[in-house]
mmCIF file of C-alpha atoms and ligand atoms in Angstrom:
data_model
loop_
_atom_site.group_PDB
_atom_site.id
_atom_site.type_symbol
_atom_site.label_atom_id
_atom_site.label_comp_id
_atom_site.label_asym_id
_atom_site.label_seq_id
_atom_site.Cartn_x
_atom_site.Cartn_y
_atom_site.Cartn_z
ATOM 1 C CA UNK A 28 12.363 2.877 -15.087
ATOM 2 C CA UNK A 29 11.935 0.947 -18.326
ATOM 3 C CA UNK A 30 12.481 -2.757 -16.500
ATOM 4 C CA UNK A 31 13.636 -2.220 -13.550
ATOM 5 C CA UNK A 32 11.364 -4.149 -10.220
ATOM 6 C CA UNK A 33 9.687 -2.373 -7.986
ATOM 7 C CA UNK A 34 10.343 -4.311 -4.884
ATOM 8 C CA UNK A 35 10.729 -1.761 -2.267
ATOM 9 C CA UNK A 36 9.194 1.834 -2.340
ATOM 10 C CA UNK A 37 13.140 2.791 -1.976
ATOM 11 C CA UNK A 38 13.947 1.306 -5.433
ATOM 12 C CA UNK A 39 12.433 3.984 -6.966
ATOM 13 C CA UNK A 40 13.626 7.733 -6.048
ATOM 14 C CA UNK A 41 11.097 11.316 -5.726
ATOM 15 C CA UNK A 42 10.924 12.187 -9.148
ATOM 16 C CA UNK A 43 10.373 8.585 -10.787
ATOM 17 C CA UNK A 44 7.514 8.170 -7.851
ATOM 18 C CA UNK A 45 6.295 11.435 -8.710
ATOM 19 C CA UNK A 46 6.709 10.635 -12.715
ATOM 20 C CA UNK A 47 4.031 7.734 -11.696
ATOM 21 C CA UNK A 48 1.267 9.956 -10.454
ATOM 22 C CA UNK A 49 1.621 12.092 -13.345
ATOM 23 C CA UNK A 50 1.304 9.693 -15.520
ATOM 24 C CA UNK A 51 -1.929 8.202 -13.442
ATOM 25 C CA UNK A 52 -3.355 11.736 -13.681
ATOM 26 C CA UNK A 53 -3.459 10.656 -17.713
ATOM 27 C CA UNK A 54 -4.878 7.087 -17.225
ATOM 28 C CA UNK A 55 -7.670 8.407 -14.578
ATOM 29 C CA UNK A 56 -8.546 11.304 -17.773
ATOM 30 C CA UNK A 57 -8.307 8.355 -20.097
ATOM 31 C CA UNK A 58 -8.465 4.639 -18.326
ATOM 32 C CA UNK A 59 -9.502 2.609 -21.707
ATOM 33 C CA UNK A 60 -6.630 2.199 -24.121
ATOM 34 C CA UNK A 61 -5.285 -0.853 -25.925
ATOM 35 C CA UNK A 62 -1.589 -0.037 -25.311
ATOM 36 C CA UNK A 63 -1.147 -3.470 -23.253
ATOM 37 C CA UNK A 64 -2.942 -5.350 -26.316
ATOM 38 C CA UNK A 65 0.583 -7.183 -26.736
ATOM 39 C CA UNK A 66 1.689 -7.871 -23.717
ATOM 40 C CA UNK A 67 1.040 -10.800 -21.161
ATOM 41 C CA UNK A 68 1.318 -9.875 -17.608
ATOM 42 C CA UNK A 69 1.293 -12.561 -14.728
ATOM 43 C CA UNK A 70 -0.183 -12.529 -11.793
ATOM 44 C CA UNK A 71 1.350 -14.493 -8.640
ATOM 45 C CA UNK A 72 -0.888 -14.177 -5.693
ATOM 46 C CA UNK A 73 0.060 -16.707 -2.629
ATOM 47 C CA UNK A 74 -1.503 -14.733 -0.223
ATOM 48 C CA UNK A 75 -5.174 -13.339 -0.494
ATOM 49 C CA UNK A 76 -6.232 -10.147 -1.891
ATOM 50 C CA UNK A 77 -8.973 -8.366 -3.298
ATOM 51 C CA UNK A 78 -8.196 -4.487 -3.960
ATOM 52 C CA UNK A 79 -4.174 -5.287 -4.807
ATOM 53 C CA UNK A 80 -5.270 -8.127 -7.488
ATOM 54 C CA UNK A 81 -8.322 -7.090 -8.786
ATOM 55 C CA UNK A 82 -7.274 -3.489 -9.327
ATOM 56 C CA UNK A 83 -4.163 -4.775 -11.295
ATOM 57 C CA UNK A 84 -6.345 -7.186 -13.348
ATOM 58 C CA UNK A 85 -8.766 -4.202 -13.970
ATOM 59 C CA UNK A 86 -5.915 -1.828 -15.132
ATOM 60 C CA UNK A 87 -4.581 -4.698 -17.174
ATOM 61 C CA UNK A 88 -7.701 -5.796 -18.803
ATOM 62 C CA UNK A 89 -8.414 -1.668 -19.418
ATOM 63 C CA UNK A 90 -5.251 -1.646 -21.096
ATOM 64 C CA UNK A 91 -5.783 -4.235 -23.630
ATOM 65 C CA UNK A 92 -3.407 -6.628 -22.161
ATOM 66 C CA UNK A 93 -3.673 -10.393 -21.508
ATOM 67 C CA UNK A 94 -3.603 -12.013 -17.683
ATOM 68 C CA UNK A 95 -2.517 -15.191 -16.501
ATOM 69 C CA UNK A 96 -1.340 -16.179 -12.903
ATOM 70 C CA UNK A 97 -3.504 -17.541 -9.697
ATOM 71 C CA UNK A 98 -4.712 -16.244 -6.541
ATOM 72 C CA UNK A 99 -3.753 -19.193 -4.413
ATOM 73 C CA UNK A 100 -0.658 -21.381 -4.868
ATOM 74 C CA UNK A 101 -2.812 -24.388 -3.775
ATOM 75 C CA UNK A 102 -3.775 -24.892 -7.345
ATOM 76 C CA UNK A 103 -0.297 -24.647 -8.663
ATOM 77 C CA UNK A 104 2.960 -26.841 -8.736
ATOM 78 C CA UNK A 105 4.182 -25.335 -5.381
ATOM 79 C CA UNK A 106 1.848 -27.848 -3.985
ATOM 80 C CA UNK A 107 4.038 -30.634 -5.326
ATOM 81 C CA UNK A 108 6.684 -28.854 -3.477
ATOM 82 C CA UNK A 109 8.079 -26.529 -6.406
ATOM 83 C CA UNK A 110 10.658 -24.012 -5.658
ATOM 84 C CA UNK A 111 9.433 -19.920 -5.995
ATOM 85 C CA UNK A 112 12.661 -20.013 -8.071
ATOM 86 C CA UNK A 113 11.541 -22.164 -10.177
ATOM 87 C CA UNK A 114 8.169 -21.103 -10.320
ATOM 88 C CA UNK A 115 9.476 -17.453 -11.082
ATOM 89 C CA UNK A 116 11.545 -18.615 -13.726
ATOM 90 C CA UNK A 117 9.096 -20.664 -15.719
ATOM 91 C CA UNK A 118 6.243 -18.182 -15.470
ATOM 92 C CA UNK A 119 8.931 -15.607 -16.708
ATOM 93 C CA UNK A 120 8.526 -17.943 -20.071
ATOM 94 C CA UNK A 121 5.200 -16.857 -20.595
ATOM 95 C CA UNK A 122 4.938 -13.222 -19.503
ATOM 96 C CA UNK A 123 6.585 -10.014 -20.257
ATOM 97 C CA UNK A 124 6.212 -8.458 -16.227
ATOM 98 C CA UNK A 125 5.172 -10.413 -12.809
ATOM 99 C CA UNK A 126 3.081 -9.048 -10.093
ATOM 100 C CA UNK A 127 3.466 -11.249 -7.038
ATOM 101 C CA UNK A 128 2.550 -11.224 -3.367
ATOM 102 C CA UNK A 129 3.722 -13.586 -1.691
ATOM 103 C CA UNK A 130 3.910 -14.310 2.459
ATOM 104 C CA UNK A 131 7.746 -14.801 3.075
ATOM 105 C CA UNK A 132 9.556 -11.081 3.508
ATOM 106 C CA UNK A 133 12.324 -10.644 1.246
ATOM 107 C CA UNK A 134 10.832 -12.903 -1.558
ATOM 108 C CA UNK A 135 9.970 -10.292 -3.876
ATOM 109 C CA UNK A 136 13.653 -9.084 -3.992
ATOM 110 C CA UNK A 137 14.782 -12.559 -4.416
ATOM 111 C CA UNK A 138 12.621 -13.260 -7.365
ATOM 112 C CA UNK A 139 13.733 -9.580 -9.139
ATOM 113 C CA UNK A 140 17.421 -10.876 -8.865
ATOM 114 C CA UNK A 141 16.823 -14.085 -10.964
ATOM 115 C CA UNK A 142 13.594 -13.230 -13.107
ATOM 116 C CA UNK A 143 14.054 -12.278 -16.472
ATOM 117 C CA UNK A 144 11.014 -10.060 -16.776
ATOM 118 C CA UNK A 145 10.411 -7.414 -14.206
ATOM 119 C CA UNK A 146 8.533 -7.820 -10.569
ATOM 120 C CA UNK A 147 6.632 -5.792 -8.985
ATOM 121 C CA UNK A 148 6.413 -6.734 -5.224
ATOM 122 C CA UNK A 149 2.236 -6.979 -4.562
ATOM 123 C CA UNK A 150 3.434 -7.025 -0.845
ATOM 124 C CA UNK A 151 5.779 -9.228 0.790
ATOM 125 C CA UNK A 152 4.890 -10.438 4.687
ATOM 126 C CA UNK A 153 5.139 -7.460 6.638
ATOM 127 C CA UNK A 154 7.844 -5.699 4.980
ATOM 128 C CA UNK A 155 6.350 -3.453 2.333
ATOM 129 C CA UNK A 156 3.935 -3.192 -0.444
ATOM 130 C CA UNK A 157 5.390 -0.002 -2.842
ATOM 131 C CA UNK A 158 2.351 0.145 -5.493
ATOM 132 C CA UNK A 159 0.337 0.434 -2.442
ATOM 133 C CA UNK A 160 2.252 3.589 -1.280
ATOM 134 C CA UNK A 161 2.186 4.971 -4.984
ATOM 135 C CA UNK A 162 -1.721 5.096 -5.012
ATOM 136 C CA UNK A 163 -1.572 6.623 -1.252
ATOM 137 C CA UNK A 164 0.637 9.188 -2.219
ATOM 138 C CA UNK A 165 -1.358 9.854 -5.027
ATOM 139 C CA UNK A 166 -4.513 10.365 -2.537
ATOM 140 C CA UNK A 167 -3.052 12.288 -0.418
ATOM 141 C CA UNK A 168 -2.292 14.838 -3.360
ATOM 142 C CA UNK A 169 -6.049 14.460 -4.841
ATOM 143 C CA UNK A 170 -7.536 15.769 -1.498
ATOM 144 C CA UNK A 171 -4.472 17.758 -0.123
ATOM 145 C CA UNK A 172 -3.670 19.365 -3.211
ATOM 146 C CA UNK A 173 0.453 18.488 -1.748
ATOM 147 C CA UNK A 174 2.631 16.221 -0.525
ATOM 148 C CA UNK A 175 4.559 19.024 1.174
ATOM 149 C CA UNK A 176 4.601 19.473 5.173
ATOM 150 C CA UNK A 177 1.454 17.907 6.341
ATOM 151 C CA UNK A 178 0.646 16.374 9.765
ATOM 152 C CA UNK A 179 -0.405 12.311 8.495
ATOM 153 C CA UNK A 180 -1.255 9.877 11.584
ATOM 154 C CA UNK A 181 -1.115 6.440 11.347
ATOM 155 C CA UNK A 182 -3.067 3.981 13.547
ATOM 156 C CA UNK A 183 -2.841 0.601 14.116
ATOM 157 C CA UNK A 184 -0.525 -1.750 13.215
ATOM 158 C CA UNK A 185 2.252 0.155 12.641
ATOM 159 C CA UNK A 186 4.805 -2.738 13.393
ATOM 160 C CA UNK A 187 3.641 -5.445 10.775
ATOM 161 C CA UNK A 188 1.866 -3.025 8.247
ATOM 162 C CA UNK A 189 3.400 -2.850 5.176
ATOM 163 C CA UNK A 190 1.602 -0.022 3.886
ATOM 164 C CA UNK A 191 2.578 1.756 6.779
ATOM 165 C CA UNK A 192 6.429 1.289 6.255
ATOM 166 C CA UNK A 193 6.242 1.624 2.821
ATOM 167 C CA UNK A 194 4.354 5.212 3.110
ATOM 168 C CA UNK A 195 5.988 6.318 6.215
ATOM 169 C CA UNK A 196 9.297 5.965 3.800
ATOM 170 C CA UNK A 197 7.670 7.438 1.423
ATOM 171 C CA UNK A 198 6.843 10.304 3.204
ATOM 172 C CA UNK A 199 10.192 11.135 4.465
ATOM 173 C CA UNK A 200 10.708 13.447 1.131
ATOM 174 C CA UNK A 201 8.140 15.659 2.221
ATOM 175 C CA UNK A 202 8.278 17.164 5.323
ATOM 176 C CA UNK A 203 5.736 14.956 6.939
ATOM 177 C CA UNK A 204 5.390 15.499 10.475
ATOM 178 C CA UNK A 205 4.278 11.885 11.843
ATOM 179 C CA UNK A 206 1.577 11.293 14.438
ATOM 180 C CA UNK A 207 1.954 6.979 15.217
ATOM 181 C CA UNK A 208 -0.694 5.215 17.280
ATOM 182 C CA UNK A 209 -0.708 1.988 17.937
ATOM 183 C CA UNK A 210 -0.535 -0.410 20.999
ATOM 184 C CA UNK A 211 2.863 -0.403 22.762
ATOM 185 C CA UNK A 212 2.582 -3.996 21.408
ATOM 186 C CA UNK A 213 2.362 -2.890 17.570
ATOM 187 C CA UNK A 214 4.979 0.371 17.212
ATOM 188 C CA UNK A 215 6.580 1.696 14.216
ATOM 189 C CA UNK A 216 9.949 -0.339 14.069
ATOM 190 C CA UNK A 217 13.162 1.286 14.618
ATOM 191 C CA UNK A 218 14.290 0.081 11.249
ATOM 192 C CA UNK A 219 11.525 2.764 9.716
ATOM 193 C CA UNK A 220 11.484 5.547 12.379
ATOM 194 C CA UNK A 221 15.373 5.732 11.232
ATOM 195 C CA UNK A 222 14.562 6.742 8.033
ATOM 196 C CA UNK A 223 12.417 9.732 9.680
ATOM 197 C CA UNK A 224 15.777 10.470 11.812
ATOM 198 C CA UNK A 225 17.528 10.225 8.793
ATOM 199 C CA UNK A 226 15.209 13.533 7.475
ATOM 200 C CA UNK A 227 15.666 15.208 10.561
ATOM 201 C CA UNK A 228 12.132 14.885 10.617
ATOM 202 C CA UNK A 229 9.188 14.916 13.773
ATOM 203 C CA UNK A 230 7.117 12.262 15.203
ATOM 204 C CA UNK A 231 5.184 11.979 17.968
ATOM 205 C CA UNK A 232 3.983 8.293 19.592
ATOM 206 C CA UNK A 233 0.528 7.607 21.379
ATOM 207 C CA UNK A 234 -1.565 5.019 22.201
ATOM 208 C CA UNK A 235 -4.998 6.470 21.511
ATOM 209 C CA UNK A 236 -5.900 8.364 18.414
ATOM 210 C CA UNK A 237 -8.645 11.267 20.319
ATOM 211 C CA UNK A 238 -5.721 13.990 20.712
ATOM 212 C CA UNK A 239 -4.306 13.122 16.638
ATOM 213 C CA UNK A 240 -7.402 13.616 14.956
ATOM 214 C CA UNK A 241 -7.720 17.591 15.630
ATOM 215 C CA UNK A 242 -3.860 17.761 14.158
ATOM 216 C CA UNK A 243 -3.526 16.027 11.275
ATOM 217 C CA UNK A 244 -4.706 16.628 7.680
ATOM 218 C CA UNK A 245 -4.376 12.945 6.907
ATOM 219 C CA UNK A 246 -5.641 10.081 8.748
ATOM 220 C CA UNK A 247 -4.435 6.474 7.697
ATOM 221 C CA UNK A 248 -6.474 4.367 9.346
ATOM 222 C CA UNK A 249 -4.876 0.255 9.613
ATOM 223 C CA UNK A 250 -6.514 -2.792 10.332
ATOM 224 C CA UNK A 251 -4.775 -5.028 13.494
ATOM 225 C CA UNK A 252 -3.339 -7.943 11.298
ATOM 226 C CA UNK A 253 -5.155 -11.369 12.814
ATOM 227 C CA UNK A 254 -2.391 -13.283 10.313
ATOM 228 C CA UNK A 255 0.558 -11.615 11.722
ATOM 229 C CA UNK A 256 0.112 -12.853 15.554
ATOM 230 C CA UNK A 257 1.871 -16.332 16.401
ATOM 231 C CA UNK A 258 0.013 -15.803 20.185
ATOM 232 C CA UNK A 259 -3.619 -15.788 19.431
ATOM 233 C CA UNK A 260 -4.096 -14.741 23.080
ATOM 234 C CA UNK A 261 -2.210 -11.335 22.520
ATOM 235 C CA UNK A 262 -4.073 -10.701 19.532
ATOM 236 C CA UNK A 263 -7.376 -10.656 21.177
ATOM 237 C CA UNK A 264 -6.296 -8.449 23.901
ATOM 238 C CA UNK A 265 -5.389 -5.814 21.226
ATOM 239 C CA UNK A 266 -7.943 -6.266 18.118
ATOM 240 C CA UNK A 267 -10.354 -4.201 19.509
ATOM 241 C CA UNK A 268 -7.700 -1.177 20.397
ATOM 242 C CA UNK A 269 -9.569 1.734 17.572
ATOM 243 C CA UNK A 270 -12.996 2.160 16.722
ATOM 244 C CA UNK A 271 -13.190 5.151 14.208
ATOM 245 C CA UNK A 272 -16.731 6.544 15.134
ATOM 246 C CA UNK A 273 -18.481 9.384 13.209
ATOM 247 C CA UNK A 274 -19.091 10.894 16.709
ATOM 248 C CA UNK A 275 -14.694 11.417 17.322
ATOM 249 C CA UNK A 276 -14.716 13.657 14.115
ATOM 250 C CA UNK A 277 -16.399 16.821 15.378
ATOM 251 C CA UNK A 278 -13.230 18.713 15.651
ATOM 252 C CA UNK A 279 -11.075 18.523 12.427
ATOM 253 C CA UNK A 280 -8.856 20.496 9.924
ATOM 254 C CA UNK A 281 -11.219 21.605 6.646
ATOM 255 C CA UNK A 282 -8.787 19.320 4.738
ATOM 256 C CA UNK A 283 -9.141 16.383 6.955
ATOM 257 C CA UNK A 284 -9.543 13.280 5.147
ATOM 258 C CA UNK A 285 -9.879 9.584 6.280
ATOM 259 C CA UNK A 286 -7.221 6.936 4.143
ATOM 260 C CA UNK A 287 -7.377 3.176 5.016
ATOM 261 C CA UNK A 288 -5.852 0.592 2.867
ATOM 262 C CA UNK A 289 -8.079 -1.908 3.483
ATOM 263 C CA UNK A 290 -9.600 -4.137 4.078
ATOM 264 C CA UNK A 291 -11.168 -2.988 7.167
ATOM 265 C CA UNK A 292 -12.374 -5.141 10.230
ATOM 266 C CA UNK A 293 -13.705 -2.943 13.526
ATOM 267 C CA UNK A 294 -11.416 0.467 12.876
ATOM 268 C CA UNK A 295 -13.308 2.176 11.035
ATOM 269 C CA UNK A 296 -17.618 2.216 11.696
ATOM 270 C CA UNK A 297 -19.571 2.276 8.645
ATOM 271 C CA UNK A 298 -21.288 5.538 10.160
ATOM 272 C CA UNK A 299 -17.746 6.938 9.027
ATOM 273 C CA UNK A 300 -18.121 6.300 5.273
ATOM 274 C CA UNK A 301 -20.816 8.687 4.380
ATOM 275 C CA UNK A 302 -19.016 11.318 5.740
ATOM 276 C CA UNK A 303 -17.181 13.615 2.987
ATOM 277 C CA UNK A 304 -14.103 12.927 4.696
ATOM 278 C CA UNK A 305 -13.630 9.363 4.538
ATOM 279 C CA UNK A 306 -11.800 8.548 1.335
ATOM 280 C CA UNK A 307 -10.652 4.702 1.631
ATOM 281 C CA UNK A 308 -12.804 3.929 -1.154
ATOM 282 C CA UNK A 309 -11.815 6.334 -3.439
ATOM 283 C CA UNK A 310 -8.118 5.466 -2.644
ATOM 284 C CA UNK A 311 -8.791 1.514 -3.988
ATOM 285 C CA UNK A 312 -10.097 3.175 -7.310
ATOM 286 C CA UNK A 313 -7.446 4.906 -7.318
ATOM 287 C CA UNK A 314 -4.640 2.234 -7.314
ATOM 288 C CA UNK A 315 -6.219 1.602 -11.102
ATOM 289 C CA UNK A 316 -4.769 4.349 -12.443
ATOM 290 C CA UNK A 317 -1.685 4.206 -10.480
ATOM 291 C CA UNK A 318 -1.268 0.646 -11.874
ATOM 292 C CA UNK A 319 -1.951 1.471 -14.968
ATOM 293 C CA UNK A 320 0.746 4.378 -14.748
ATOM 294 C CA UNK A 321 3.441 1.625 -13.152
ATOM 295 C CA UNK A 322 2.684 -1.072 -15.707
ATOM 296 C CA UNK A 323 3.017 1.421 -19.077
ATOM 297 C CA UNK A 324 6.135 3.089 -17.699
ATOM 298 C CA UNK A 325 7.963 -0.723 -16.576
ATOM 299 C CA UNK A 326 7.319 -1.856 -19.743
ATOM 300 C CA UNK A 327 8.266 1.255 -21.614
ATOM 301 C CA UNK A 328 5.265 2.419 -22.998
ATOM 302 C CA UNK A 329 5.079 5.642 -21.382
HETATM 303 N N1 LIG B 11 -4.588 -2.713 0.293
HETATM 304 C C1 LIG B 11 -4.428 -4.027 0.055
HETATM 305 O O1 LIG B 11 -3.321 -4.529 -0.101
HETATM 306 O O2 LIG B 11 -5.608 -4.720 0.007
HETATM 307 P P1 LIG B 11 -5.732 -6.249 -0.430
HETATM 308 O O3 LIG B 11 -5.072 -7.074 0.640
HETATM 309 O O4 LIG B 11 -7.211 -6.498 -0.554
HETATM 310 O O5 LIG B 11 -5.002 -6.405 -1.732
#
């Protein structure tokens, strides 16, 4: 794993993504170290972000290591028109791993063929975001104790969410049994759904999330992407499809929890997040420690 991108949640197989919670389990016991003391790790964001950036930044500057980078290419030479190529290659000069999100799906790949220094793809449009998946795998086994055959619905928008690709994939090794709702507008792809065909694995397609909730041990909650619409007419007619309400939860598994990637708009009330079963901000804090984990084992520290 020493080097080697993390693009696409696929790049990686089960036990290296399992060797990466293992070795979060470590950083969460022990989060301050100085192992990154030497190293300079950059930090591409042309798209906004607040959990994905700042939690790298945080596990970077708990490591001891050095950032440089931007969070919007407004500020930068792509202004003037440079090429991500170039861009890649010339802050490859000055780091020794790249984190970069970046709008256009598929430009995370193309930078790991031509960088010198590993990427790791901080989400790319609305085709997947892999660290994102390693810290929800890793909350899934914090509150389900296993990864092995649970019931996980997904809501929302399960056609342009990355996370939801990326974990739905993920998932596949497990036994998952899926439970997808979304609007007829916003379903899972058939490029992912193959990969639960692939598994000979179950899912089951709605359009309202009342009959999921009693079923499932995990809930990931999604937020209906306002970016992703080219008709802002359609989006309107569709933002307001889910409304997670503390009154819907009366009738859940013991081990029911609440995961949401963030950030949230309207999905999820705020009377939800006292309850003991909403976890979406325990999840962010988590995706320290899994970034610490990623970052040590890429650059072959761990
Ligand atoms: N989960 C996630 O990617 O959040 P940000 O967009 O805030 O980074």
């Amino acid at each position: 794993m020493k080097n080697k991108s993390l693009v696409s949640i696929n790049d990686y197989s089960k036990e290296e993504q399992l060797r990466v919670l293992e070795v979060a389990k470590e950083f969460e016991a022990n989060p301050v170290q100085t192992i990154l003391k030497d190293h300079v790790i950059a930090s591409l964001f042309f798209e906004p972000s607040t959990r994905t950036r700042l939690s790298f930044e945080s596990a970077i500057s708990r490591l001891g290591g050095k950032i440089v980078g931007f969070s919007e290419a407004a500020n930068t030479s792509v202004k003037k028109g440079e090429s991500l190529r170039d861009t890649i290659l010339t802050i490859a000069n000055y780091s020794d791993l790249i984190v970069m999100r970046n709008p256009v799906e598929g430009s995370a790949r193309f930078a790991s063929e031509i960088s010198p220094v590993p990427i790791i793809n901080a989400g790319d449009g609305s085709n997947q975001h892999p660290t994102q998946t390693l810290l929800d795998l890793y909350s899934i086994i914090k509150t389900q104790g296993t990864l092995d055959n649970l019931h996980v619905g997904f809501v929302g928008d399960l056609k342009y969410g990355r996370t939801v690709h990326s974990l739905v994939i993920a998932l596949c090794n497990y036994n998952t049994t899926f439970h997808l709702v979304s609007p007829v507008e916003l379903k899972l792809p058939s490029s992912v759904k193959m990969h639960i065909k692939e598994k000979n694995l179950t899912y089951h397609q709605y359009t309202q999330m009342d009959e999921v909730i009693p079923n499932v041990d995990t809930l990931y909650m999604t937020r209906i992407q306002k970016e992703r619409f080219s008709d802002p007419l359609e989006f309107e007619r569709i933002k307001d499809s889910y409304n997670l309400h503390k009154d819907m939860l009366h009738t859940t598994k013991d081990n029911f929890r609440i995961l949401h990637p963030m950030p949230r708009v309207n999905e999820i009330h705020v009377n939800v997040d006292a309850d003991p079963r909403a976890y979406y901000f325990q999840q962010a804090l988590n995706g320290v420690y899994v970034r610490q984990a990623l970052l040590a084992i890429m650059l072959g520290l761990r």
